[in-house]
Coordinates of C-alpha atoms in Angstrom, one line a residue:
Chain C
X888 CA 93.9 107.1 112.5
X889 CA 90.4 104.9 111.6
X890 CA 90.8 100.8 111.5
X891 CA 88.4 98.8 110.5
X892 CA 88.8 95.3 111.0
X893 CA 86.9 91.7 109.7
X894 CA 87.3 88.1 109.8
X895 CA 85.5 85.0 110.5
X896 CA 84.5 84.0 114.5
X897 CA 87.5 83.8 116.7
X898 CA 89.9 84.6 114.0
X899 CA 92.1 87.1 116.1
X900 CA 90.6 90.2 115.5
X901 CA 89.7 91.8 119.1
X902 CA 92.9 90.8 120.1
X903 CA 94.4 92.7 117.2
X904 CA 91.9 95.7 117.8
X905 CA 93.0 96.0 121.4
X906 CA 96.9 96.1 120.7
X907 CA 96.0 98.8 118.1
X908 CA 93.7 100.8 120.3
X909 CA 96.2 100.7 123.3
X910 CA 99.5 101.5 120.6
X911 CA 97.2 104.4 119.3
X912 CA 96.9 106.0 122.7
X913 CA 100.2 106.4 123.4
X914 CA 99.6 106.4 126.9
X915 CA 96.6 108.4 126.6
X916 CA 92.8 107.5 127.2
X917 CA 91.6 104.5 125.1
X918 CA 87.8 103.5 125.5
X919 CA 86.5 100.4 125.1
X920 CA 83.2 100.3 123.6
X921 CA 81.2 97.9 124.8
X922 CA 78.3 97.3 122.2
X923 CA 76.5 93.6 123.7
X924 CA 73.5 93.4 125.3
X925 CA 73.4 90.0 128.0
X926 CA 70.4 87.9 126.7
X927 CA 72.0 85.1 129.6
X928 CA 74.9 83.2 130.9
X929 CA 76.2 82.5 127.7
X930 CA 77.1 86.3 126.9
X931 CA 78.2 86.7 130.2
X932 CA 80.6 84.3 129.7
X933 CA 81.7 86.0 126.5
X934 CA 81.5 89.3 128.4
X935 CA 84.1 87.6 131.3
X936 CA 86.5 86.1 129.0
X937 CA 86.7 89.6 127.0
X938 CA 87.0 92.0 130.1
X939 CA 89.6 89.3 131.6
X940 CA 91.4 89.8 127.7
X941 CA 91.5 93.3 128.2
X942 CA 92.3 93.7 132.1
X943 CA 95.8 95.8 132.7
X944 CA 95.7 97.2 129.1
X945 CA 94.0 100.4 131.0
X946 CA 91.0 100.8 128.9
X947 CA 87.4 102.7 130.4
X948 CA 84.7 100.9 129.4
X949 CA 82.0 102.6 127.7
X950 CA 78.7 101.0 127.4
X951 CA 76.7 101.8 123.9
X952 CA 74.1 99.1 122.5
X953 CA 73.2 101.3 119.4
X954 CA 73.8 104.9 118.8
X955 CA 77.7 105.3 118.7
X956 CA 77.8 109.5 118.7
X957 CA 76.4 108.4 122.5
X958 CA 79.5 107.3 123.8
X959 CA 80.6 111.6 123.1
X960 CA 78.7 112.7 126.0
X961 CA 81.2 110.8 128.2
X962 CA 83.8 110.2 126.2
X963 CA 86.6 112.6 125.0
X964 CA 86.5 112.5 121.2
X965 CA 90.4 112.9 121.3
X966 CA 91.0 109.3 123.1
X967 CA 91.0 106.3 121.1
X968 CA 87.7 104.6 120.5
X969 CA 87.7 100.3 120.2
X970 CA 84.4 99.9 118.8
X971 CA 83.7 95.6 119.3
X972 CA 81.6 95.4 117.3
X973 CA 79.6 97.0 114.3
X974 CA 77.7 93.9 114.4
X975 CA 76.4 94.1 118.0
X976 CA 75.2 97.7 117.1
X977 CA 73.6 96.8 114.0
X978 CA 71.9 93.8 115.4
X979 CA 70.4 95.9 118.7
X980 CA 69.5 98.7 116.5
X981 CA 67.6 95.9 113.9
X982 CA 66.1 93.5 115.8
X983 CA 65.7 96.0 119.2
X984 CA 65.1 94.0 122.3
X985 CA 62.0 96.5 123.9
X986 CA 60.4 96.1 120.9
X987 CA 60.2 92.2 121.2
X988 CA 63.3 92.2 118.2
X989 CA 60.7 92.9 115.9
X990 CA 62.6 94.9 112.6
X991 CA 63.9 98.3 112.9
X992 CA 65.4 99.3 109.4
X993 CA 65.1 102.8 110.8
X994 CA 67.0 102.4 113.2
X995 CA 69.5 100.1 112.0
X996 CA 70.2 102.8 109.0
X997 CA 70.4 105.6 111.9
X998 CA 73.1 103.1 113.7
X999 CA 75.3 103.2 110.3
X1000 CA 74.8 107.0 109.6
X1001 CA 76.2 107.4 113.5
X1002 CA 78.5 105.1 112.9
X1003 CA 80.2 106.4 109.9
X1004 CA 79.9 110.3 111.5
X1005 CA 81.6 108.8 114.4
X1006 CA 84.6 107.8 112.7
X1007 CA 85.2 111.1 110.7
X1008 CA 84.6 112.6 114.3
X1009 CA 87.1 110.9 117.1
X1010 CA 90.6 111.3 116.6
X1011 CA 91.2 107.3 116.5
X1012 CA 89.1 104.4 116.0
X1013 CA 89.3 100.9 115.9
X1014 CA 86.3 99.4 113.9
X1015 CA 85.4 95.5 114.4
X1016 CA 82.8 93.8 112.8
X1017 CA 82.2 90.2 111.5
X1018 CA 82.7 88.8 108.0
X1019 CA 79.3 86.4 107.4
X1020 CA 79.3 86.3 103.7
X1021 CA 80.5 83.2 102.1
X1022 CA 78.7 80.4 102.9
X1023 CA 75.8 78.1 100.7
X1024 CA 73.0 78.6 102.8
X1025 CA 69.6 80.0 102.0
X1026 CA 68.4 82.0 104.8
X1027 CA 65.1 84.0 105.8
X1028 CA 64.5 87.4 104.4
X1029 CA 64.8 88.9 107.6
X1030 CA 68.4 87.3 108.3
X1031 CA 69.5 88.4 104.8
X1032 CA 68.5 92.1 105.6
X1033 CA 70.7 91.8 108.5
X1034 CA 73.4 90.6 106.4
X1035 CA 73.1 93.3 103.6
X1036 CA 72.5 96.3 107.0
X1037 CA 75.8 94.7 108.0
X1038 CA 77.6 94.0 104.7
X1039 CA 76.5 98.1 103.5
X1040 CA 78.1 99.4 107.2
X1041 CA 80.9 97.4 106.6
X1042 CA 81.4 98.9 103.0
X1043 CA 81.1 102.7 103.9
X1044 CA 83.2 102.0 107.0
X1045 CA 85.7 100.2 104.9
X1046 CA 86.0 103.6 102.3
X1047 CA 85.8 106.0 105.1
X1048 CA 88.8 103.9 107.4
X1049 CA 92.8 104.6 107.2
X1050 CA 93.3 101.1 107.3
X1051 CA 91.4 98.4 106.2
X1052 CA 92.2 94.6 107.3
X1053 CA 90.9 90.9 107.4
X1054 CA 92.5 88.9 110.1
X1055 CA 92.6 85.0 109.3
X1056 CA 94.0 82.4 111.4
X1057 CA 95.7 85.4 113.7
X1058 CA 97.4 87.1 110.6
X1059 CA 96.3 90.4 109.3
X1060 CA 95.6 90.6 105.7
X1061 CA 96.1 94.6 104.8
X1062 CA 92.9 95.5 102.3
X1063 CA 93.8 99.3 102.4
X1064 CA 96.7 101.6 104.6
X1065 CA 99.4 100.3 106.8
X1066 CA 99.1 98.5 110.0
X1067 CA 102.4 100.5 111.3
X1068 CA 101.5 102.8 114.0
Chain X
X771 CA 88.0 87.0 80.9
X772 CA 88.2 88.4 84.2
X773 CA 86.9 86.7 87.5
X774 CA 85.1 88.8 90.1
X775 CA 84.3 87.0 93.5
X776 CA 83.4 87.7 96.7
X777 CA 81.0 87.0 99.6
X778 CA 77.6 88.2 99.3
X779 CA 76.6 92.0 99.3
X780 CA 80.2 92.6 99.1
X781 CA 80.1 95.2 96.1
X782 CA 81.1 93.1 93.6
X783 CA 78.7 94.7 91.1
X784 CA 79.8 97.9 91.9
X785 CA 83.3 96.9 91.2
X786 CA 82.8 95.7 87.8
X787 CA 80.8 98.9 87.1
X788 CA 83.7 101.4 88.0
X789 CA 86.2 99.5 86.5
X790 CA 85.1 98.4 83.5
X791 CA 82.7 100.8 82.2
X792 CA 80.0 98.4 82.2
X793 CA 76.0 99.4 82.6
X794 CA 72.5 97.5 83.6
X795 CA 72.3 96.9 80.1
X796 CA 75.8 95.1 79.7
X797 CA 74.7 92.8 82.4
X798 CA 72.9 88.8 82.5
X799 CA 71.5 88.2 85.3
X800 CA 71.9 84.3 85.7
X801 CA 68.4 82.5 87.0
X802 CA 68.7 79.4 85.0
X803 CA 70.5 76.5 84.0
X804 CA 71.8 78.0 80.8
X805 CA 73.6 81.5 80.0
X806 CA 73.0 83.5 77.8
X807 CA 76.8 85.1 76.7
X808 CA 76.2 87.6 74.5
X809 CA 76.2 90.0 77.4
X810 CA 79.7 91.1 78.4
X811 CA 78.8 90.9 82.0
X812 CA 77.4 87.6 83.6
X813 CA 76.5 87.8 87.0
X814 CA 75.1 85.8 90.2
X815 CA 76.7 82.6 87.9
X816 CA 76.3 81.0 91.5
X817 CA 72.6 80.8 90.5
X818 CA 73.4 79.1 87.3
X819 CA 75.5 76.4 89.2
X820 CA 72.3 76.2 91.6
X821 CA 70.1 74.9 88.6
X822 CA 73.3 73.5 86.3
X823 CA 74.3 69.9 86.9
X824 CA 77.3 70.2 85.1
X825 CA 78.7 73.7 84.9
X826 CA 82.0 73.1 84.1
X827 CA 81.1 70.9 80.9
X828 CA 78.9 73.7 80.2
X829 CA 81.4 76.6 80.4
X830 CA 83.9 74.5 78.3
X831 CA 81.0 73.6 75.9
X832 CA 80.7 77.6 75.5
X833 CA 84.3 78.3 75.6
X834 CA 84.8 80.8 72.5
X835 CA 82.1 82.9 74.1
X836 CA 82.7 83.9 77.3
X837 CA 86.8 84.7 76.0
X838 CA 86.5 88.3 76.6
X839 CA 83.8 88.0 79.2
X840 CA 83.7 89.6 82.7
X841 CA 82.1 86.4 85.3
X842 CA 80.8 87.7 88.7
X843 CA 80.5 84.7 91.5
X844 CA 79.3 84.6 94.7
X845 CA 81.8 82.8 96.9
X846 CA 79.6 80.1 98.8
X847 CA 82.5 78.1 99.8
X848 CA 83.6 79.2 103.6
X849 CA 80.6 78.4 106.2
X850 CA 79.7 75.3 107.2
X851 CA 78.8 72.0 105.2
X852 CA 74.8 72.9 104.4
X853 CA 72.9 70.3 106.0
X854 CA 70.9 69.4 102.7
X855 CA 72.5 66.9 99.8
X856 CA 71.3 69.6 97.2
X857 CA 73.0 72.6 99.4
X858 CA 76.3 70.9 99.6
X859 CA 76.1 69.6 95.9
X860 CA 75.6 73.4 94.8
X861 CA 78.8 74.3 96.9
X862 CA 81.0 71.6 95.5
X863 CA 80.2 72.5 91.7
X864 CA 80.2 76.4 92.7
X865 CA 83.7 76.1 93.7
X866 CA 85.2 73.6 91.4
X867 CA 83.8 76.1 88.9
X868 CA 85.4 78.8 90.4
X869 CA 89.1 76.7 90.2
X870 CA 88.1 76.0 86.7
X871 CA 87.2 79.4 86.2
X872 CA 90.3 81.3 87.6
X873 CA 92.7 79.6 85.8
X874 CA 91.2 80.3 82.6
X875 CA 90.8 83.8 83.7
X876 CA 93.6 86.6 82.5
X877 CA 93.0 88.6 85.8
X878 CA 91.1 87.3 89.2
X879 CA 89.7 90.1 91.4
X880 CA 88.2 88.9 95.0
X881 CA 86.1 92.2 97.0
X882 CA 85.9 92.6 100.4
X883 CA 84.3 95.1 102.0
X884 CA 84.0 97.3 98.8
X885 CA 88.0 96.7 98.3
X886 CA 89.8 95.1 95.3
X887 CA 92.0 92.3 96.3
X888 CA 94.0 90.8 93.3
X889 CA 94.4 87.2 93.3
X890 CA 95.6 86.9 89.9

């Protein structure tokens, strides 16, 4: 089974991921996949409060900051797979950190053709990503090619998925599938 | 008329074009405050609210054409208040429009992520 989850910031949806991913493994191996790279205290905060969320729910962390068929060289494809998030990738594979976050379109389309391989691959997945797409603001050209990498990921992850939801305010709002597991 | 809306880049385009039968040529692309309705497809009409004082005066002005239309918007409505007077303005008419709008409408379609959602 493939998930692929949205919503706005702190809407519920890694909470909802995880319960997924640790239901889906029925006791078996469940990998978290942990996608952000520390640029200072802040995401180390963020990376605290999530490991604290997810401590005694028995998942192995798996670190992978771009290409996601990676995570196969450690990983067994049969476990379940809690990808959090698409966004991270997309944003380390676009704006890469060595290369002083200067454009990658490359490599942000190579992130989405691993990332969409990946999920026709693994036996279950749990797909989060970020929903930044209604609001009236005018932003750079560079921020909008980041949204549109993100929004075209989202889309062929959202066709290729079991189950398609948007989490508001804590509640899942099914797009496509069943959330019964 | 039928409503299409959505966040940006969320394949509302490509929605209408599946499901309507519609092609480029079907299609007016809205860039100013006026709209030209003899298209059967209108899209980006949050550009025309951009450059429109008074959209919904303008819609109802227009009313007999746009009947049997299919309206695309761009829904600009969830982030924060834009820090900008004109920003916010072009919000508050965009969505008003859109309430207008999707009552008038005989079906209202919001995509997400590619996916239909029904809303009316």
């Amino acid at each position: 089974m493939t998930y692929f989850i949205s919503g706005g910031a702190k809407c519920g949806k890694s909470s909802l991921a995880q319960d997924l991913s640790v239901a889906l493994s029925k006791g078996g191996r469940h990998y978290y996949v942990a996608t952000m790279i520390s640029t200072g205290s802040e995401d180390n905060d963020r990376i605290r409060r999530h490991l604290a969320d997810r401590e005694g729910m028995g998942f192995e962390t798996v670190e992978c900051f771009r290409n996601i068929m990676d995570c196969l060289k450690i990983a067994d494809k049969n476990g379940v797979f809690l990808v959090d998030s698409v966004t991270s990738l997309i944003q380390n594979s676009l704006f890469p950190v060595e290369k002083n976050y200067e454009m990658d379109l490359a490599g942000a389309n190579r992130c989405a053709d691993e990332l969409v391989e990946f999920s026709q691959t693994v036996r279950h997945a749990v797909f989060v990503s970020d929903y930044i797409y209604s609001d009236a603001e005018r932003y750079s050209e560079s921020t909008e090619i980041y949204r549109k990498c993100l929004a075209d990921i989202d889309r062929r992850l959202a066709k290729t998925c079991d189950t398609v939801i948007e989490v508001s305010a804590g509640q899942p709002i099914i797009h496509k599938g069943d959330l019964c597991i | 008329m039928i409503l299409v809306i959505g966040g940006a880049y969320q394949g509302k385009m490509d929605f209408v074009k599946d499901t309507f039968d519609i092609t480029d040529s079907d299609v007016y692309n809205c860039d100013k405050a006026e709209i030209d309705f003899s298209n059967r497809c209108i899209y980006k009409i949050e550009e025309f609210t951009a450059l429109c004082d008074d959209p919904i005066g303008y819609f109802e002005t227009h009313q007999d054409e746009w009947q049997d239309s299919i309206l695309i918007l761009q829904d600009i409505f969830c982030g924060v208040v834009p820090m900008g007077a004109e920003n916010r303005a072009w919000r508050q008419r965009t969505g008003r429009l859109a309430q207008y709008l999707s009552q008038e409408a005989k079906q209202v379609s919001r995509i997400f992520c590619g996916l239909e959602q029904r809303l009316k």
